PDB file of C-alpha atoms in Angstrom:
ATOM      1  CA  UNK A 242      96.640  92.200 160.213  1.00 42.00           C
ATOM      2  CA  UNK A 243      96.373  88.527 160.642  1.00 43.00           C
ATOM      3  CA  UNK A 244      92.849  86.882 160.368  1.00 44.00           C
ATOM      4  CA  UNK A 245      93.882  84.019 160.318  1.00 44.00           C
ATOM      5  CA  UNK A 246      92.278  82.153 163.304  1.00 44.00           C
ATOM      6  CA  UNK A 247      94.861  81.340 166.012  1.00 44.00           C
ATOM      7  CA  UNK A 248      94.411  79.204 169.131  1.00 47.00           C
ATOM      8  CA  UNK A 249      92.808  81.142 172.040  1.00 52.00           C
ATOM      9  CA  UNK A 250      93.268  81.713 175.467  1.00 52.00           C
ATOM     10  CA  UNK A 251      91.084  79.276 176.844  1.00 55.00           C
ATOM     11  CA  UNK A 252      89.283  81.403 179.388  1.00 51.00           C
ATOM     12  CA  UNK A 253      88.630  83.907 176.243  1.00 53.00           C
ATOM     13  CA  UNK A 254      87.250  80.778 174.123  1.00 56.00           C
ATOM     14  CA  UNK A 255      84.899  79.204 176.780  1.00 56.00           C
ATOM     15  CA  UNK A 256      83.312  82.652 177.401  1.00 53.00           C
ATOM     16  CA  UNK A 257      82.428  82.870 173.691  1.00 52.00           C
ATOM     17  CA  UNK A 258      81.546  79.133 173.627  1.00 52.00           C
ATOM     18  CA  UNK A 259      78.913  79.124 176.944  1.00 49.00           C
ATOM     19  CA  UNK A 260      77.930  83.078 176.124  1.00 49.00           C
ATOM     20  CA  UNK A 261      78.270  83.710 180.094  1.00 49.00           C
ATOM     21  CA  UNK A 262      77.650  87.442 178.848  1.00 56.00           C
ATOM     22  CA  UNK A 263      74.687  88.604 176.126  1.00 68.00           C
ATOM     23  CA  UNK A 264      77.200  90.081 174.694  1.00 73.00           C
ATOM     24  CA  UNK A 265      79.062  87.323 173.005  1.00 75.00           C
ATOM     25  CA  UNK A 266      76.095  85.622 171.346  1.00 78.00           C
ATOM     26  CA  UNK A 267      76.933  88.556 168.902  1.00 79.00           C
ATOM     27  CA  UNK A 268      80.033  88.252 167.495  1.00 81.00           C
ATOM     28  CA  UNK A 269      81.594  85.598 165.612  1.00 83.00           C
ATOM     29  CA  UNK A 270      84.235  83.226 166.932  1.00 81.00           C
ATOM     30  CA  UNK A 271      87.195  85.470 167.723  1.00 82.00           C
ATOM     31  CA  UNK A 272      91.116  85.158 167.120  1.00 82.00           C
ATOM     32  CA  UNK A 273      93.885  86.530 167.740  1.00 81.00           C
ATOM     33  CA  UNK A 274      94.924  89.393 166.403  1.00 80.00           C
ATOM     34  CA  UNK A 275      99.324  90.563 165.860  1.00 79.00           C
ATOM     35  CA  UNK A 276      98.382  93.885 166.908  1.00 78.00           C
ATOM     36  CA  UNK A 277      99.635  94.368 170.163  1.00 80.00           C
ATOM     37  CA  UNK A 278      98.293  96.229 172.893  1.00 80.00           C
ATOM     38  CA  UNK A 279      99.749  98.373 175.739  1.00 80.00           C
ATOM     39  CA  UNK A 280     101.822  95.943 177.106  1.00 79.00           C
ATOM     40  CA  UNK A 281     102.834  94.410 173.939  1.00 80.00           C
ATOM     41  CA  UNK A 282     100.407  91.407 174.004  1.00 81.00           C
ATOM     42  CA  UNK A 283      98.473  90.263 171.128  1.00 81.00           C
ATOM     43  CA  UNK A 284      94.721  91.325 171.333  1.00 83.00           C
ATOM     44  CA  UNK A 285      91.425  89.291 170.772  1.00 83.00           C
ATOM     45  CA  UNK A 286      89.683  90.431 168.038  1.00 84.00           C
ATOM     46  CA  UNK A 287      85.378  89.762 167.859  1.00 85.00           C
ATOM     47  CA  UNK A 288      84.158  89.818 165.130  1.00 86.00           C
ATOM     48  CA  UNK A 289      80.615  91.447 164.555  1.00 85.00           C
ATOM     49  CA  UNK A 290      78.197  89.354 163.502  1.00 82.00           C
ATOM     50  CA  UNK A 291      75.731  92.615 162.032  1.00 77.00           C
ATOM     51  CA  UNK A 292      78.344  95.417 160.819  1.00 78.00           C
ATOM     52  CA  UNK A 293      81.139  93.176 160.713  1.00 77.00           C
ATOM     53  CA  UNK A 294      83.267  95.326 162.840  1.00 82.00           C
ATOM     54  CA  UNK A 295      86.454  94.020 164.420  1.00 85.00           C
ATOM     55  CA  UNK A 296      86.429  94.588 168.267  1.00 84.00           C
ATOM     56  CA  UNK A 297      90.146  94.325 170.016  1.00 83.00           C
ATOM     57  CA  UNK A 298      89.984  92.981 173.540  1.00 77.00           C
ATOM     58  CA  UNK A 299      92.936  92.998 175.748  1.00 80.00           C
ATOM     59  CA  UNK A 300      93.365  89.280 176.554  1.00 75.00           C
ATOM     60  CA  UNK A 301      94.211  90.221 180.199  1.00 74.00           C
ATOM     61  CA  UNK A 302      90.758  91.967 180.032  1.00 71.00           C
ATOM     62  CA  UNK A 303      87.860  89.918 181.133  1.00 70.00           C
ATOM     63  CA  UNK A 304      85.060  92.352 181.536  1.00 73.00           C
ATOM     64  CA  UNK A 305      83.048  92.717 178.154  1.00 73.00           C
ATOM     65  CA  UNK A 306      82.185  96.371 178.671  1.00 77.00           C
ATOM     66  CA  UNK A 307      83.324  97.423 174.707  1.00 77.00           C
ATOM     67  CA  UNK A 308      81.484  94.555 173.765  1.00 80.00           C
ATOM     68  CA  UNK A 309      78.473  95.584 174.638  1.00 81.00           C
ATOM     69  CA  UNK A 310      78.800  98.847 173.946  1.00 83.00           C
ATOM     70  CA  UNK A 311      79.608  98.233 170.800  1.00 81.00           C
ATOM     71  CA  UNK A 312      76.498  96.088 170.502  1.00 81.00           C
ATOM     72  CA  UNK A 313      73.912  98.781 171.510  1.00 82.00           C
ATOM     73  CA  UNK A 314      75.164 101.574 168.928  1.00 80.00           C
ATOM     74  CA  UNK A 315      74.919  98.823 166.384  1.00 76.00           C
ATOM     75  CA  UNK A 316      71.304  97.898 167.144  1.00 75.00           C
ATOM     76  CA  UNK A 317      70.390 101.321 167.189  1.00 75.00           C
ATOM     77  CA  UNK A 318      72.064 101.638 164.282  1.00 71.00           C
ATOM     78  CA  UNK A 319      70.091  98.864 162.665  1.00 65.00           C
ATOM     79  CA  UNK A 320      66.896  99.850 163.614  1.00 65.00           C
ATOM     80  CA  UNK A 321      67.442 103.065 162.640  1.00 62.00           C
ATOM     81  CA  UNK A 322      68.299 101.564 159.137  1.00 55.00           C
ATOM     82  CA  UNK A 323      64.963  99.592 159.376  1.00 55.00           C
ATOM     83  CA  UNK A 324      62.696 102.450 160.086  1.00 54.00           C
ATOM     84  CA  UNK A 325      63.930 104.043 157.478  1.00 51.00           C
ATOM     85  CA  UNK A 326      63.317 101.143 154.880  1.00 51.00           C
ATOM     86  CA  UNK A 327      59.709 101.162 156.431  1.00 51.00           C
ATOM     87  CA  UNK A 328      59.280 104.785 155.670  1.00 48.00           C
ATOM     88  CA  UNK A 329      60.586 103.985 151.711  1.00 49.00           C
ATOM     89  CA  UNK A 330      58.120 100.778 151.645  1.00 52.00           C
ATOM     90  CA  UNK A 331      55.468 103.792 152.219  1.00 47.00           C
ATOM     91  CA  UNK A 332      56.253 105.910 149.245  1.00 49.00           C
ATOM     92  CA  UNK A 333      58.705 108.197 151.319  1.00 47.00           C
ATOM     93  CA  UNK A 334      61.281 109.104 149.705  1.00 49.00           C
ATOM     94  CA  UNK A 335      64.414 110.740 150.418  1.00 48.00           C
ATOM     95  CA  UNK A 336      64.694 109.326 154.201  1.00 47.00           C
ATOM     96  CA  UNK A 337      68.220 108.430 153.180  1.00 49.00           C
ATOM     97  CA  UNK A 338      69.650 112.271 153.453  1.00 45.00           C
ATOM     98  CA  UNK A 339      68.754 112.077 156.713  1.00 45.00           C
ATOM     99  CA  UNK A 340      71.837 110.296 158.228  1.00 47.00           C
ATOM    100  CA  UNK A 341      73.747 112.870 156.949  1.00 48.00           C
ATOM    101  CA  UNK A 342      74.069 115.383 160.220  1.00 52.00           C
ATOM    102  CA  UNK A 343      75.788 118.293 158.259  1.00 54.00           C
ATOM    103  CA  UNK A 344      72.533 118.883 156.646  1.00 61.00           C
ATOM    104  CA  UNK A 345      69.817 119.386 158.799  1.00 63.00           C
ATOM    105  CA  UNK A 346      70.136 122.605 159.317  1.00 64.00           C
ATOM    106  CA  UNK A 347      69.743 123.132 155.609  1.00 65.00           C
ATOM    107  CA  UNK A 348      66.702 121.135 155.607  1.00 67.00           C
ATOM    108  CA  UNK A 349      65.118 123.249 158.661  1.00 68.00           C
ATOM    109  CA  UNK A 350      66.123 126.265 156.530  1.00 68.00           C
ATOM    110  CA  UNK A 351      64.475 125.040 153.329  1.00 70.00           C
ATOM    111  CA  UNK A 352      61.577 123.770 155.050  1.00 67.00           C
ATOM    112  CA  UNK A 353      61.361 127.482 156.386  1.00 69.00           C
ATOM    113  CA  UNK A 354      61.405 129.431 153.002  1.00 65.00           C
ATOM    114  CA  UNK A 355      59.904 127.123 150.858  1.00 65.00           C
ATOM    115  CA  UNK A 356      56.385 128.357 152.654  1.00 62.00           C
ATOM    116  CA  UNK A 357      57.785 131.622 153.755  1.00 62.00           C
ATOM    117  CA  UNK A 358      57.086 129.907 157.229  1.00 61.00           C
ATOM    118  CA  UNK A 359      58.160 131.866 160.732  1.00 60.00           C
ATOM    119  CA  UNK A 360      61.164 130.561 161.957  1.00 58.00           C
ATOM    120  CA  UNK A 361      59.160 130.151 164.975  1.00 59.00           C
ATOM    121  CA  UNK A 362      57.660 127.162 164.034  1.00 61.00           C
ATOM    122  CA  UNK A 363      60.936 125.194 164.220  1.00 63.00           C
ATOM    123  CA  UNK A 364      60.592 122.933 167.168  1.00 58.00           C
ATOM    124  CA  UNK A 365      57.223 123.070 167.962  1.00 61.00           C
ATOM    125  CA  UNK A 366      55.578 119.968 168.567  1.00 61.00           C
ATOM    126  CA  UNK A 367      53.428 119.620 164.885  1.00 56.00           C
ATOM    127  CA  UNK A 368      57.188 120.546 163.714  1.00 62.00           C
ATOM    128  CA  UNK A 369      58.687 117.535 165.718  1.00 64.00           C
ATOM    129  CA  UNK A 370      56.491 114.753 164.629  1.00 63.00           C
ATOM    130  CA  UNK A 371      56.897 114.863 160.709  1.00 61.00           C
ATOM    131  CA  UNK A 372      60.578 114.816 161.539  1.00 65.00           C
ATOM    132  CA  UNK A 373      63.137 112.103 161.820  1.00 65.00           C
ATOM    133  CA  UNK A 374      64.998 111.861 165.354  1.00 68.00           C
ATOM    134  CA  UNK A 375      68.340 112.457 163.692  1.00 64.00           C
ATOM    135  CA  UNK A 376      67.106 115.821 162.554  1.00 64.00           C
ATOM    136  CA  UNK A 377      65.412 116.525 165.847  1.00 66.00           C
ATOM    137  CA  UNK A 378      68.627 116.086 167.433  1.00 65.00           C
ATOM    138  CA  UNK A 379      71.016 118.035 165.498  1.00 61.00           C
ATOM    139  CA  UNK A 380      68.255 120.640 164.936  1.00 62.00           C
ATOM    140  CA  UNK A 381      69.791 124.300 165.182  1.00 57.00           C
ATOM    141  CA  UNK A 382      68.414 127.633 167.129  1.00 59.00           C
ATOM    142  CA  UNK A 383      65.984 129.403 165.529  1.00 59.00           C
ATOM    143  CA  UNK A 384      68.801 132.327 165.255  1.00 62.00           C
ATOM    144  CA  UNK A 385      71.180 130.114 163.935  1.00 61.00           C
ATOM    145  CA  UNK A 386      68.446 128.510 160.882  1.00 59.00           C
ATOM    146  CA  UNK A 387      67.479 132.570 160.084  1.00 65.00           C
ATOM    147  CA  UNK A 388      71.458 132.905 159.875  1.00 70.00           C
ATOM    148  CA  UNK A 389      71.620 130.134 157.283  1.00 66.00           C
ATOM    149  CA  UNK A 390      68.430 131.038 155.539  1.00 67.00           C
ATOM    150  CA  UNK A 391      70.066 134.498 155.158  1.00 73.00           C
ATOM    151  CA  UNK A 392      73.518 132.632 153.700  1.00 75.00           C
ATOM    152  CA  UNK A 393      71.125 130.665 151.217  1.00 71.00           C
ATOM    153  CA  UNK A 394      69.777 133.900 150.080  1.00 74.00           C
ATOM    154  CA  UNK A 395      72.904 135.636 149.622  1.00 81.00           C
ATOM    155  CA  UNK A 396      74.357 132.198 147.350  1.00 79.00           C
ATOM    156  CA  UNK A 397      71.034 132.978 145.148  1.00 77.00           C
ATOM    157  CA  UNK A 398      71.398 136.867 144.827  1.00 81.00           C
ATOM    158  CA  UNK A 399      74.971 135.663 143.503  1.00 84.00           C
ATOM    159  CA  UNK A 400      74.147 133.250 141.259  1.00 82.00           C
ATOM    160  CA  UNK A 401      71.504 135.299 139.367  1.00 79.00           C
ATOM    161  CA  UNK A 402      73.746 137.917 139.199  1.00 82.00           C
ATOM    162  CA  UNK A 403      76.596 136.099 137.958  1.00 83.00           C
ATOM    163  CA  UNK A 404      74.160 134.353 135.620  1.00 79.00           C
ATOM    164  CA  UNK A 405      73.080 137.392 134.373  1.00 80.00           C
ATOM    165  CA  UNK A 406      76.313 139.331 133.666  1.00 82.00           C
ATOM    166  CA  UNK A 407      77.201 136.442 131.562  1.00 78.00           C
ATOM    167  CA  UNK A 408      73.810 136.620 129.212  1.00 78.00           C
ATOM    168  CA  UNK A 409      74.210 138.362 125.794  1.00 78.00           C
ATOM    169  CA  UNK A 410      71.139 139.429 124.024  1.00 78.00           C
ATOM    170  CA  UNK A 411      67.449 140.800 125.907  1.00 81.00           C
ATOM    171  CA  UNK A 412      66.272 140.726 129.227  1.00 82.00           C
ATOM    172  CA  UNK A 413      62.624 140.958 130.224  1.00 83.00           C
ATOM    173  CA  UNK A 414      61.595 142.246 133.740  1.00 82.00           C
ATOM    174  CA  UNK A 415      58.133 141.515 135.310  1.00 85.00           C
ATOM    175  CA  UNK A 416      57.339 143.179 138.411  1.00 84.00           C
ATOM    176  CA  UNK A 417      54.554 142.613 140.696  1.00 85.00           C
ATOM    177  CA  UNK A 418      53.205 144.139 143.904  1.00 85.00           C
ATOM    178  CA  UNK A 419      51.123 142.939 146.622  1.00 82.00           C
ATOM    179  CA  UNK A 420      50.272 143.615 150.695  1.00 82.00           C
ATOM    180  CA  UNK A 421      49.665 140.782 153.046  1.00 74.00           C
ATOM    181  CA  UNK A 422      46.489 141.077 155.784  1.00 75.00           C
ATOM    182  CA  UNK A 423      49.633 141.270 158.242  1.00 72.00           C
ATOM    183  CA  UNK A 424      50.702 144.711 156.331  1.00 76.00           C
ATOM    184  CA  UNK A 425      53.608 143.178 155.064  1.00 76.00           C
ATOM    185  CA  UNK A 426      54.450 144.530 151.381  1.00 82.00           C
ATOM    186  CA  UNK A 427      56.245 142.120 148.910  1.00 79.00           C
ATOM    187  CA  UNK A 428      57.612 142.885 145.468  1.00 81.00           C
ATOM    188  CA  UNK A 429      58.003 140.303 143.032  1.00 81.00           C
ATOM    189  CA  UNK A 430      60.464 140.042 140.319  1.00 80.00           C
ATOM    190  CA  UNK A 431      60.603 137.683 137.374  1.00 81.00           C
ATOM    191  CA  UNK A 432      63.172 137.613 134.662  1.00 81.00           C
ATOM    192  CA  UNK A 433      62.721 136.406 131.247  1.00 79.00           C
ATOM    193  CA  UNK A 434      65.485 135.706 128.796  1.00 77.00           C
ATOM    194  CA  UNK A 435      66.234 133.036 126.293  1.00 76.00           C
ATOM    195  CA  UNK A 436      69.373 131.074 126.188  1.00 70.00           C
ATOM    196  CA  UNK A 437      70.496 129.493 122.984  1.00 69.00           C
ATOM    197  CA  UNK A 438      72.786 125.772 123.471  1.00 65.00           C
ATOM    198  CA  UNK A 439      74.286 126.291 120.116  1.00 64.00           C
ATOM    199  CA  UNK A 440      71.908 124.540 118.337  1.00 61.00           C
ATOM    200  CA  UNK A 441      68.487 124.931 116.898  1.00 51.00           C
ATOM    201  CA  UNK A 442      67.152 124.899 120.501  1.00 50.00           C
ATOM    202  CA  UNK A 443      66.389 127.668 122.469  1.00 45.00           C
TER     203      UNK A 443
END
């Protein structure tokens, strides 16, 4: 693509220039672009003046509808970015996974068997508010976070056991019993062994 800029339809130019609509004040000066569009006419590209982004306009197309679309996800974007820099100025670390969709339901299923919490406390209100709104929103059932707390249990199991079949020498196995006031009865397993790098260093 050409980004080179190009002389401009003039009705196209004096909207950017007199910013008859909000949203122009925030892109850059725009040009034309040599991608076409439907009808084989070269397109008006804005450029963003926060991401950057390259908007194509139709040049027959004077209402700036994408525009400003395109200019409220990228403010919410930004201040999404911002609270999150607050929350690191405060010693909170981490805030980055957040963005990342795929795992909240990991982190609701962590944050579940880490205490041996009830999955019933997912979405409750004193849940809610030590959460970000991105994991609020893609937040899963409480049958489908016992499903994946399940999966993460299963991935353990296999990993010890794999871990395990591969160990040459002794295995020690502590065992320990207890009953909760609830009349739940847990058994707990520890295994020692040592593993040797190939050095001195055990």
């Amino acid at each position: 693509m050409n980004h080179q800029l190009l002389p401009l339809p003039g009705k196209a130019n004096q909207l950017h220039q007199n910013s008859l609509s909000t949203a122009y004040s925030h892109y850059k000066l725009p040009f034309l672009s040599d991608q076409p569009d439907k009808h084989g006419r070269k397109m008006i590209v804005f450029p963003c003046k926060t991401c950057n982004t390259k908007i194509h306009h139709p040049t027959y197309n004077t209402s700036p509808t994408n525009l400003s679309k395109h200019v409220a996800n990228c403010l919410k974007q930004l201040q999404e970015v911002n609270d999150t820099t607050k929350l690191a100025a405060l010693g909170i670390s981490g805030t980055g996974l957040i963005f990342l969709i795929l795992q909240a339901p990991q982190l609701c299923a962590i944050w579940c068997t880490n205490k041996a919490r009830p999955f019933s406390a997912l979405g409750k209100e004193a849940h809610e508010n030590i959460l970000h709104p991105a994991v609020i929103k893609n937040m899963l059932r409480q049958k489908a976070v016992s499903h994946d707390i399940a999966r993460l249990y299963t991935l353990v199991q296999e990993s010890i056991i794999e871990s395990l079949k591969n160990h040459e020498g002794a295995i020690y196995l502590g065992l320990d019993a207890w009953q909760l006031p609830n009349g739940f009865d847990y058994l707990g397993t520890v295994i020692y062994f040592l593993v040797w790098d190939g050095t001195s260093n055990v």
